[in-house]
Amino acid sequence: MSRIGVLVMSYGTPQSLDDIEAYYTHIRRGNAPTPEMLADLKGRYEAIVGGVFPLRANTDGQVASLQDKLEQLAPGQYVCYQGLKHAVPYIEDGVQQMAADGIVEAVGIVLAPHYSTMSVGTYIKRAQAQAEELGIRMSFVEQYHLHPKLLQALAERVKDGLERLAVSSGGAEPVKVLFSAHSLPVRIREVNDPYEEQLLATSREVAAQAGVADWQFTWQSAGRTREPWLGPDILETLQELNEEGVKGVLVAPVGFVSDHLEVLYDLDLEAKSAAAKLGMTLERIAMLNRDPLYMETLAESIIEAKRDL
Ligand code: FEC
């Protein structure tokens, strides 16, 4: 019997500084960015430790660790492939590789826990279209935002983060936990998109498990387009918290699972310096990356989705 393919999908990142324009053009559905937009994005990648692209190594590591975890739970049954949304190997490349290897049944999963028609929904559409063309039967994990092991891993990180914040702020009070995720255009509300509710559900559960009473949710990393995006943005939220007298902030970007630009630049550089200018201390929880509990979350969700094949 042939093995079950696992298409592990992630956002993708440029391969080099020279590749940023092609990457940005792909994100913009074939429209090249203006020279100003390109310079701005290049500047952000350069600011994160001199132009590195940590998402690639992190995604590679996550896929390798997931393969090991599946091997432990179901020896010889699953084989992982990578498919990226905006960089090589693209989602379609991953599906083509499965077909070339003789895979006839596969499960797809995205390295993002919350479902939106504009995020996970588009990954699935592309994978499904290519799989149909090549005769591969696929089922998909659409979300895993309330998986108990994911919640446990995040709650542990919030507890650790609060300890770090107590040290770096010299015990200053009061402290607020800010859960965050990538903003999306406000128009997702017109289609009753579950994204916002799922993010709030994760935040609520993680706060409860970490024993945090004082928390709120905020958006980050809104795109540079003309239409309205979900807000408030974290930079506005920091202003408000400062007006309320908050002294310490722990950011928990629960919509992301990896160290990458939106975390290392938007939070660690931009939000941290904005908080410092307001006289507040800001810390961030460690990202999940290859956390064993996260790997178990993915593996168990895949094994569950295989039942729908
Ligand atoms: O480290 C890296 O190289 C990549 C970091 C990265 C991640 C990421 C995740 C998400 N995005 C989502 C939605 C959008 C929408 C647009 C958009 C634009 C960008 C740009 C960059 C970028 N995103 Fe991203 N995103 C990452 C990086 N994203 C760079 C372009 C410049 C900019 O605006 O900063 C707007 C597209 C348009 O122009 O129409 C929408 C969502 C996620 C989280 C879920 C997921 O991982 O898929 C949602 C990581």
mmCIF file of C-alpha atoms and ligand atoms in Angstrom:
data_model
loop_
_atom_site.group_PDB
_atom_site.id
_atom_site.type_symbol
_atom_site.label_atom_id
_atom_site.label_comp_id
_atom_site.label_asym_id
_atom_site.label_seq_id
_atom_site.Cartn_x
_atom_site.Cartn_y
_atom_site.Cartn_z
ATOM 1 C CA MET A 1 0.000 0.000 0.000
ATOM 2 C CA SER A 2 1.388 3.427 -0.887
ATOM 3 C CA ARG A 3 2.080 5.857 1.899
ATOM 4 C CA ILE A 4 -0.159 8.825 2.712
ATOM 5 C CA GLY A 5 1.343 12.114 1.543
ATOM 6 C CA VAL A 6 1.314 15.044 3.956
ATOM 7 C CA LEU A 7 1.425 18.440 2.273
ATOM 8 C CA VAL A 8 2.785 20.841 4.884
ATOM 9 C CA MET A 9 1.998 24.374 3.742
ATOM 10 C CA SER A 10 3.580 27.593 4.953
ATOM 11 C CA TYR A 11 3.825 31.241 3.884
ATOM 12 C CA GLY A 12 7.296 31.174 2.286
ATOM 13 C CA THR A 13 10.073 33.740 2.373
ATOM 14 C CA PRO A 14 12.585 35.106 -0.176
ATOM 15 C CA GLN A 15 15.766 33.114 -0.854
ATOM 16 C CA SER A 16 18.015 36.201 -0.885
ATOM 17 C CA LEU A 17 17.850 40.015 -0.802
ATOM 18 C CA ASP A 18 17.722 39.986 -4.633
ATOM 19 C CA ASP A 19 14.695 37.704 -4.553
ATOM 20 C CA ILE A 20 12.568 40.110 -2.474
ATOM 21 C CA GLU A 21 11.035 41.849 -5.506
ATOM 22 C CA ALA A 22 9.790 38.595 -7.068
ATOM 23 C CA TYR A 23 8.442 37.467 -3.688
ATOM 24 C CA TYR A 24 6.643 40.762 -3.070
ATOM 25 C CA THR A 25 5.217 40.677 -6.610
ATOM 26 C CA HIS A 26 3.833 37.197 -5.951
ATOM 27 C CA ILE A 27 2.192 38.349 -2.681
ATOM 28 C CA ARG A 28 0.632 41.200 -4.686
ATOM 29 C CA ARG A 29 -0.827 38.719 -7.187
ATOM 30 C CA GLY A 30 1.540 39.673 -9.997
ATOM 31 C CA ASN A 31 1.625 43.448 -9.387
ATOM 32 C CA ALA A 32 5.187 44.641 -8.831
ATOM 33 C CA PRO A 33 5.644 46.887 -5.765
ATOM 34 C CA THR A 34 6.650 50.523 -6.232
ATOM 35 C CA PRO A 35 10.375 51.288 -5.635
ATOM 36 C CA GLU A 36 9.401 52.855 -2.267
ATOM 37 C CA MET A 37 7.474 49.770 -1.163
ATOM 38 C CA LEU A 38 10.329 47.511 -2.230
ATOM 39 C CA ALA A 39 12.916 49.638 -0.404
ATOM 40 C CA ASP A 40 10.733 49.581 2.708
ATOM 41 C CA LEU A 41 10.433 45.787 2.687
ATOM 42 C CA LYS A 42 14.171 45.322 1.959
ATOM 43 C CA GLY A 43 14.910 47.641 4.875
ATOM 44 C CA ARG A 44 12.787 45.479 7.182
ATOM 45 C CA TYR A 45 14.577 42.274 6.150
ATOM 46 C CA GLU A 46 17.946 44.043 6.526
ATOM 47 C CA ALA A 47 16.970 45.194 10.011
ATOM 48 C CA ILE A 48 16.359 41.646 11.225
ATOM 49 C CA VAL A 49 19.953 40.663 11.859
ATOM 50 C CA GLY A 50 21.327 41.942 8.565
ATOM 51 C CA GLY A 51 18.988 40.461 5.962
ATOM 52 C CA VAL A 52 18.328 36.894 7.054
ATOM 53 C CA PHE A 53 15.234 34.869 6.202
ATOM 54 C CA PRO A 54 14.648 32.715 9.278
ATOM 55 C CA LEU A 55 11.274 31.452 8.085
ATOM 56 C CA ARG A 56 12.888 29.118 5.540
ATOM 57 C CA ALA A 57 15.073 27.254 8.049
ATOM 58 C CA ASN A 58 12.220 27.229 10.558
ATOM 59 C CA THR A 59 9.742 25.747 8.082
ATOM 60 C CA ASP A 60 12.334 23.135 6.985
ATOM 61 C CA GLY A 61 12.874 22.255 10.641
ATOM 62 C CA GLN A 62 9.155 22.024 11.369
ATOM 63 C CA VAL A 63 8.572 19.703 8.407
ATOM 64 C CA ALA A 64 11.483 17.447 9.458
ATOM 65 C CA SER A 65 10.290 17.301 13.080
ATOM 66 C CA LEU A 66 6.729 16.584 11.984
ATOM 67 C CA GLN A 67 7.986 13.699 9.833
ATOM 68 C CA ASP A 68 9.757 12.276 12.907
ATOM 69 C CA LYS A 69 6.652 12.671 15.062
ATOM 70 C CA LEU A 70 4.420 10.943 12.467
ATOM 71 C CA GLU A 71 6.981 8.152 12.203
ATOM 72 C CA GLN A 72 6.762 7.686 15.976
ATOM 73 C CA LEU A 73 2.947 7.665 16.032
ATOM 74 C CA ALA A 74 2.315 5.699 12.831
ATOM 75 C CA PRO A 75 5.529 4.043 11.600
ATOM 76 C CA GLY A 76 5.923 3.878 7.814
ATOM 77 C CA GLN A 77 2.530 5.396 7.032
ATOM 78 C CA TYR A 78 3.146 9.071 6.227
ATOM 79 C CA VAL A 79 5.598 11.032 4.112
ATOM 80 C CA CYS A 80 5.822 14.833 4.326
ATOM 81 C CA TYR A 81 6.154 17.307 1.454
ATOM 82 C CA GLN A 82 6.515 21.070 1.619
ATOM 83 C CA GLY A 83 4.361 23.568 -0.296
ATOM 84 C CA LEU A 84 4.787 27.322 0.126
ATOM 85 C CA LYS A 85 2.280 30.056 -0.654
ATOM 86 C CA HIS A 86 4.630 32.709 -2.019
ATOM 87 C CA ALA A 87 8.016 31.040 -2.655
ATOM 88 C CA VAL A 88 9.551 27.850 -4.039
ATOM 89 C CA PRO A 89 8.658 25.055 -3.581
ATOM 90 C CA TYR A 90 5.157 26.412 -4.254
ATOM 91 C CA ILE A 91 2.063 24.548 -3.059
ATOM 92 C CA GLU A 92 1.613 23.194 -6.620
ATOM 93 C CA ASP A 93 5.240 21.982 -6.663
ATOM 94 C CA GLY A 94 4.626 20.013 -3.476
ATOM 95 C CA VAL A 95 1.535 18.333 -4.946
ATOM 96 C CA GLN A 96 3.413 17.566 -8.189
ATOM 97 C CA GLN A 97 6.221 15.970 -6.202
ATOM 98 C CA MET A 98 3.705 13.774 -4.385
ATOM 99 C CA ALA A 99 2.252 12.655 -7.739
ATOM 100 C CA ALA A 100 5.743 11.972 -9.114
ATOM 101 C CA ASP A 101 6.409 9.765 -6.072
ATOM 102 C CA GLY A 102 3.251 7.743 -6.680
ATOM 103 C CA ILE A 103 1.195 9.202 -3.808
ATOM 104 C CA VAL A 104 -2.553 8.751 -4.403
ATOM 105 C CA GLU A 105 -3.933 9.916 -1.052
ATOM 106 C CA ALA A 106 -2.785 12.905 0.982
ATOM 107 C CA VAL A 107 -3.622 15.173 3.888
ATOM 108 C CA GLY A 108 -2.932 18.920 3.744
ATOM 109 C CA ILE A 109 -2.150 21.121 6.743
ATOM 110 C CA VAL A 110 -1.077 24.772 7.049
ATOM 111 C CA LEU A 111 1.463 26.040 9.580
ATOM 112 C CA ALA A 112 -1.103 28.560 10.859
ATOM 113 C CA PRO A 113 -3.697 27.446 13.452
ATOM 114 C CA HIS A 114 -6.662 29.690 12.534
ATOM 115 C CA TYR A 115 -8.914 29.449 9.486
ATOM 116 C CA SER A 116 -9.682 32.396 7.257
ATOM 117 C CA THR A 117 -11.012 32.329 3.717
ATOM 118 C CA MET A 118 -8.111 34.691 2.917
ATOM 119 C CA SER A 119 -5.381 32.611 4.541
ATOM 120 C CA VAL A 120 -5.807 28.860 5.089
ATOM 121 C CA GLY A 121 -8.738 28.823 2.636
ATOM 122 C CA THR A 122 -6.536 29.966 -0.239
ATOM 123 C CA TYR A 123 -3.787 27.450 0.557
ATOM 124 C CA ILE A 124 -6.368 24.665 0.480
ATOM 125 C CA LYS A 125 -7.941 25.854 -2.778
ATOM 126 C CA ARG A 126 -4.605 25.815 -4.577
ATOM 127 C CA ALA A 127 -3.611 22.402 -3.219
ATOM 128 C CA GLN A 128 -7.021 20.919 -3.996
ATOM 129 C CA ALA A 129 -7.015 22.238 -7.593
ATOM 130 C CA GLN A 130 -3.577 20.766 -8.309
ATOM 131 C CA ALA A 131 -4.418 17.481 -6.565
ATOM 132 C CA GLU A 132 -7.605 17.057 -8.617
ATOM 133 C CA GLU A 133 -5.664 17.648 -11.801
ATOM 134 C CA LEU A 134 -3.135 14.970 -10.855
ATOM 135 C CA GLY A 135 -5.628 12.456 -9.471
ATOM 136 C CA ILE A 136 -4.594 12.676 -5.797
ATOM 137 C CA ARG A 137 -7.383 12.396 -3.218
ATOM 138 C CA MET A 138 -6.851 14.934 -0.439
ATOM 139 C CA SER A 139 -8.406 15.863 2.873
ATOM 140 C CA PHE A 140 -7.403 18.943 4.853
ATOM 141 C CA VAL A 141 -6.923 20.087 8.431
ATOM 142 C CA GLU A 142 -8.745 23.420 8.343
ATOM 143 C CA GLN A 143 -7.867 24.623 11.841
ATOM 144 C CA TYR A 144 -6.353 23.410 15.097
ATOM 145 C CA HIS A 145 -6.639 26.567 17.190
ATOM 146 C CA LEU A 146 -8.185 24.757 20.184
ATOM 147 C CA HIS A 147 -6.053 21.610 20.145
ATOM 148 C CA PRO A 148 -5.243 20.955 23.844
ATOM 149 C CA LYS A 149 -1.506 20.527 23.167
ATOM 150 C CA LEU A 150 -1.292 23.784 21.229
ATOM 151 C CA LEU A 151 -3.051 25.585 24.080
ATOM 152 C CA GLN A 152 -0.734 23.970 26.625
ATOM 153 C CA ALA A 153 2.393 24.984 24.680
ATOM 154 C CA LEU A 154 1.153 28.581 24.369
ATOM 155 C CA ALA A 155 0.086 28.811 28.019
ATOM 156 C CA GLU A 156 3.547 27.637 29.135
ATOM 157 C CA ARG A 157 5.098 30.347 26.974
ATOM 158 C CA VAL A 158 2.847 33.013 28.460
ATOM 159 C CA LYS A 159 3.858 31.969 31.990
ATOM 160 C CA ASP A 160 7.574 32.047 31.032
ATOM 161 C CA GLY A 161 7.110 35.397 29.285
ATOM 162 C CA LEU A 162 5.496 36.950 32.353
ATOM 163 C CA GLU A 163 8.461 35.842 34.473
ATOM 164 C CA ARG A 164 10.875 37.424 31.984
ATOM 165 C CA LEU A 165 8.791 40.609 31.899
ATOM 166 C CA ALA A 166 8.836 40.851 35.701
ATOM 167 C CA VAL A 167 12.645 40.799 35.571
ATOM 168 C CA SER A 168 13.144 43.182 32.625
ATOM 169 C CA SER A 169 10.610 45.714 33.938
ATOM 170 C CA GLY A 170 11.907 45.546 37.502
ATOM 171 C CA GLY A 171 8.504 44.249 38.625
ATOM 172 C CA ALA A 172 6.614 47.305 37.310
ATOM 173 C CA GLU A 173 2.800 47.002 37.504
ATOM 174 C CA PRO A 174 0.207 46.828 36.044
ATOM 175 C CA VAL A 175 0.993 44.339 33.301
ATOM 176 C CA LYS A 176 -1.148 43.453 30.271
ATOM 177 C CA VAL A 177 -0.994 40.340 28.079
ATOM 178 C CA LEU A 178 -1.654 41.265 24.444
ATOM 179 C CA PHE A 179 -2.623 38.412 22.136
ATOM 180 C CA SER A 180 -2.038 39.286 18.486
ATOM 181 C CA ALA A 181 -2.358 38.010 14.925
ATOM 182 C CA HIS A 182 -1.882 39.188 11.351
ATOM 183 C CA SER A 183 -4.602 41.649 10.413
ATOM 184 C CA LEU A 184 -6.773 41.007 7.356
ATOM 185 C CA PRO A 185 -8.977 43.321 5.298
ATOM 186 C CA VAL A 186 -12.240 44.217 7.094
ATOM 187 C CA ARG A 187 -14.199 42.725 4.179
ATOM 188 C CA ILE A 188 -13.646 39.208 5.624
ATOM 189 C CA ARG A 189 -16.596 40.071 7.916
ATOM 190 C CA GLU A 190 -18.946 40.111 4.914
ATOM 191 C CA VAL A 191 -18.478 36.354 4.485
ATOM 192 C CA ASN A 192 -18.818 35.483 8.193
ATOM 193 C CA ASP A 193 -15.189 34.485 8.258
ATOM 194 C CA PRO A 194 -14.315 32.505 11.442
ATOM 195 C CA TYR A 195 -10.809 34.045 11.778
ATOM 196 C CA GLU A 196 -11.600 36.657 14.438
ATOM 197 C CA GLU A 197 -13.701 34.319 16.595
ATOM 198 C CA GLN A 198 -11.093 31.552 16.414
ATOM 199 C CA LEU A 199 -8.324 33.931 17.466
ATOM 200 C CA LEU A 200 -10.383 35.142 20.412
ATOM 201 C CA ALA A 201 -11.166 31.563 21.385
ATOM 202 C CA THR A 202 -7.447 30.656 21.443
ATOM 203 C CA SER A 203 -6.636 33.801 23.434
ATOM 204 C CA ARG A 204 -9.398 33.134 25.969
ATOM 205 C CA GLU A 205 -8.292 29.535 26.557
ATOM 206 C CA VAL A 206 -4.574 30.341 26.772
ATOM 207 C CA ALA A 207 -5.250 33.184 29.211
ATOM 208 C CA ALA A 208 -7.375 30.884 31.389
ATOM 209 C CA GLN A 209 -4.729 28.135 31.402
ATOM 210 C CA ALA A 210 -1.931 30.588 32.178
ATOM 211 C CA GLY A 211 -3.997 32.174 34.979
ATOM 212 C CA VAL A 212 -4.014 35.583 33.266
ATOM 213 C CA ALA A 213 -6.986 37.818 34.055
ATOM 214 C CA ASP A 214 -5.806 41.006 32.408
ATOM 215 C CA TRP A 215 -5.493 40.482 28.643
ATOM 216 C CA GLN A 216 -6.771 41.812 25.371
ATOM 217 C CA PHE A 217 -6.507 41.046 21.690
ATOM 218 C CA THR A 218 -4.927 43.312 19.082
ATOM 219 C CA TRP A 219 -4.003 43.136 15.394
ATOM 220 C CA GLN A 220 -0.564 43.553 13.834
ATOM 221 C CA SER A 221 1.233 43.658 10.466
ATOM 222 C CA ALA A 222 -1.685 45.054 8.412
ATOM 223 C CA GLY A 223 -0.916 45.113 4.680
ATOM 224 C CA ARG A 224 0.059 48.236 2.831
ATOM 225 C CA THR A 225 -3.080 48.505 0.707
ATOM 226 C CA ARG A 226 -5.764 51.200 0.445
ATOM 227 C CA GLU A 227 -8.695 49.195 1.818
ATOM 228 C CA PRO A 228 -9.465 49.151 5.565
ATOM 229 C CA TRP A 229 -7.816 46.411 7.673
ATOM 230 C CA LEU A 230 -8.957 44.959 10.994
ATOM 231 C CA GLY A 231 -7.836 47.088 13.929
ATOM 232 C CA PRO A 232 -6.755 48.347 16.345
ATOM 233 C CA ASP A 233 -3.147 47.833 15.326
ATOM 234 C CA ILE A 234 -0.696 47.011 18.108
ATOM 235 C CA LEU A 235 0.938 50.451 17.851
ATOM 236 C CA GLU A 236 -2.407 52.145 18.607
ATOM 237 C CA THR A 237 -3.124 49.624 21.353
ATOM 238 C CA LEU A 238 0.204 50.444 23.027
ATOM 239 C CA GLN A 239 -0.756 54.145 23.070
ATOM 240 C CA GLU A 240 -4.084 53.321 24.710
ATOM 241 C CA LEU A 241 -2.481 51.055 27.299
ATOM 242 C CA ASN A 242 -0.020 53.787 28.144
ATOM 243 C CA GLU A 243 -2.906 56.219 28.707
ATOM 244 C CA GLU A 244 -4.469 53.622 31.041
ATOM 245 C CA GLY A 245 -1.235 53.506 33.066
ATOM 246 C CA VAL A 246 -0.024 50.043 31.991
ATOM 247 C CA LYS A 247 3.715 49.614 32.628
ATOM 248 C CA GLY A 248 4.530 46.201 31.198
ATOM 249 C CA VAL A 249 3.243 44.362 28.107
ATOM 250 C CA LEU A 250 3.693 40.715 27.120
ATOM 251 C CA VAL A 251 2.848 40.123 23.458
ATOM 252 C CA ALA A 252 1.635 36.631 22.540
ATOM 253 C CA PRO A 253 1.388 36.416 18.724
ATOM 254 C CA VAL A 254 -0.864 33.336 18.731
ATOM 255 C CA GLY A 255 -1.672 33.671 15.013
ATOM 256 C CA PHE A 256 1.941 32.786 14.104
ATOM 257 C CA VAL A 257 3.999 29.681 14.821
ATOM 258 C CA SER A 258 7.497 30.656 13.738
ATOM 259 C CA ASP A 259 10.188 33.292 14.099
ATOM 260 C CA HIS A 260 9.903 35.438 10.962
ATOM 261 C CA LEU A 261 9.669 39.005 9.703
ATOM 262 C CA GLU A 262 6.258 39.802 11.192
ATOM 263 C CA VAL A 263 7.492 38.799 14.644
ATOM 264 C CA LEU A 264 11.161 39.786 14.523
ATOM 265 C CA TYR A 265 10.540 43.169 12.908
ATOM 266 C CA ASP A 266 6.951 44.220 13.658
ATOM 267 C CA LEU A 267 7.060 43.130 17.312
ATOM 268 C CA ASP A 268 10.692 42.848 18.423
ATOM 269 C CA LEU A 269 11.893 46.037 16.755
ATOM 270 C CA GLU A 270 8.924 48.274 15.939
ATOM 271 C CA ALA A 271 6.490 47.546 18.793
ATOM 272 C CA LYS A 272 9.254 47.185 21.385
ATOM 273 C CA SER A 273 10.744 50.568 20.529
ATOM 274 C CA ALA A 274 7.272 52.197 20.434
ATOM 275 C CA ALA A 275 6.608 50.804 23.925
ATOM 276 C CA ALA A 276 9.988 52.024 25.192
ATOM 277 C CA LYS A 277 9.272 55.543 23.881
ATOM 278 C CA LEU A 278 6.058 55.472 25.914
ATOM 279 C CA GLY A 279 7.989 54.358 29.001
ATOM 280 C CA MET A 280 6.624 50.776 28.958
ATOM 281 C CA THR A 281 8.551 47.487 28.894
ATOM 282 C CA LEU A 282 7.528 45.015 26.185
ATOM 283 C CA GLU A 283 8.422 41.348 25.983
ATOM 284 C CA ARG A 284 7.205 38.672 23.588
ATOM 285 C CA ILE A 285 6.542 34.976 24.171
ATOM 286 C CA ALA A 286 8.919 32.518 22.465
ATOM 287 C CA MET A 287 7.552 31.245 19.169
ATOM 288 C CA LEU A 288 6.537 27.588 18.832
ATOM 289 C CA ASN A 289 8.940 26.698 16.002
ATOM 290 C CA ARG A 290 9.685 22.947 16.549
ATOM 291 C CA ASP A 291 8.092 22.666 20.014
ATOM 292 C CA PRO A 292 7.256 18.971 20.643
ATOM 293 C CA LEU A 293 3.705 19.849 21.754
ATOM 294 C CA TYR A 294 3.176 21.769 18.516
ATOM 295 C CA MET A 295 4.502 18.816 16.507
ATOM 296 C CA GLU A 296 2.064 16.538 18.348
ATOM 297 C CA THR A 297 -0.758 18.981 17.592
ATOM 298 C CA LEU A 298 0.052 18.800 13.875
ATOM 299 C CA ALA A 299 0.590 15.031 13.793
ATOM 300 C CA GLU A 300 -2.613 14.228 15.707
ATOM 301 C CA SER A 301 -4.631 16.616 13.522
ATOM 302 C CA ILE A 302 -3.244 14.934 10.381
ATOM 303 C CA ILE A 303 -4.053 11.432 11.620
ATOM 304 C CA GLU A 304 -7.578 12.632 12.441
ATOM 305 C CA ALA A 305 -8.029 14.208 8.966
ATOM 306 C CA LYS A 306 -6.822 11.004 7.286
ATOM 307 C CA ARG A 307 -10.063 9.375 8.451
ATOM 308 C CA ASP A 308 -11.951 11.624 5.967
ATOM 309 C CA LEU A 309 -10.050 10.251 2.971
HETATM 310 O O1 FEC B 1 9.449 36.128 7.213
HETATM 311 C C1 FEC B 1 8.984 36.232 6.060
HETATM 312 O O2 FEC B 1 9.727 36.351 5.087
HETATM 313 C C2 FEC B 1 7.522 36.208 5.769
HETATM 314 C C3 FEC B 1 6.720 36.709 6.921
HETATM 315 C C4 FEC B 1 5.211 36.733 6.666
HETATM 316 C C5 FEC B 1 4.298 35.884 7.256
HETATM 317 C C6 FEC B 1 2.989 36.318 6.841
HETATM 318 C C7 FEC B 1 1.821 35.730 7.263
HETATM 319 C C8 FEC B 1 0.549 36.117 6.922
HETATM 320 N N1 FEC B 1 0.240 37.067 5.981
HETATM 321 C C9 FEC B 1 -1.118 37.163 5.903
HETATM 322 C C10 FEC B 1 -1.831 37.994 5.072
HETATM 323 C C11 FEC B 1 -1.303 38.949 4.240
HETATM 324 C C12 FEC B 1 -2.052 39.807 3.349
HETATM 325 C C13 FEC B 1 -1.149 40.638 2.715
HETATM 326 C C14 FEC B 1 0.153 40.313 3.211
HETATM 327 C C15 FEC B 1 1.341 40.933 2.814
HETATM 328 C C16 FEC B 1 2.595 40.573 3.256
HETATM 329 C C17 FEC B 1 3.832 41.211 2.819
HETATM 330 C C18 FEC B 1 4.888 40.562 3.479
HETATM 331 C C19 FEC B 1 4.299 39.533 4.292
HETATM 332 N N2 FEC B 1 2.923 39.564 4.127
HETATM 333 FE FE1 FEC B 1 1.585 38.275 4.976
HETATM 334 N N3 FEC B 1 3.114 37.401 6.005
HETATM 335 C C20 FEC B 1 4.467 37.670 5.868
HETATM 336 C C21 FEC B 1 5.022 38.655 5.079
HETATM 337 N N4 FEC B 1 0.037 39.280 4.125
HETATM 338 C C22 FEC B 1 6.368 40.852 3.382
HETATM 339 C C23 FEC B 1 3.918 42.367 1.809
HETATM 340 C C24 FEC B 1 4.417 43.627 2.389
HETATM 341 C C25 FEC B 1 3.686 44.047 3.624
HETATM 342 O O3 FEC B 1 2.503 44.349 3.516
HETATM 343 O O4 FEC B 1 4.342 43.993 4.671
HETATM 344 C C26 FEC B 1 -1.485 41.757 1.702
HETATM 345 C C27 FEC B 1 -1.378 41.241 0.301
HETATM 346 C C28 FEC B 1 -1.753 42.320 -0.712
HETATM 347 O O5 FEC B 1 -0.906 43.211 -0.934
HETATM 348 O O6 FEC B 1 -2.875 42.243 -1.201
HETATM 349 C C29 FEC B 1 -3.570 39.740 3.151
HETATM 350 C C30 FEC B 1 -1.702 36.227 6.868
HETATM 351 C C31 FEC B 1 -0.673 35.590 7.492
HETATM 352 C C32 FEC B 1 -0.762 34.524 8.636
HETATM 353 C C33 FEC B 1 -1.216 33.201 8.124
HETATM 354 C C34 FEC B 1 -0.196 32.524 7.262
HETATM 355 O O7 FEC B 1 0.964 32.295 7.703
HETATM 356 O O8 FEC B 1 -0.553 32.208 6.116
HETATM 357 C C35 FEC B 1 -3.183 36.025 7.131
HETATM 358 C C36 FEC B 1 4.592 34.723 8.140
#
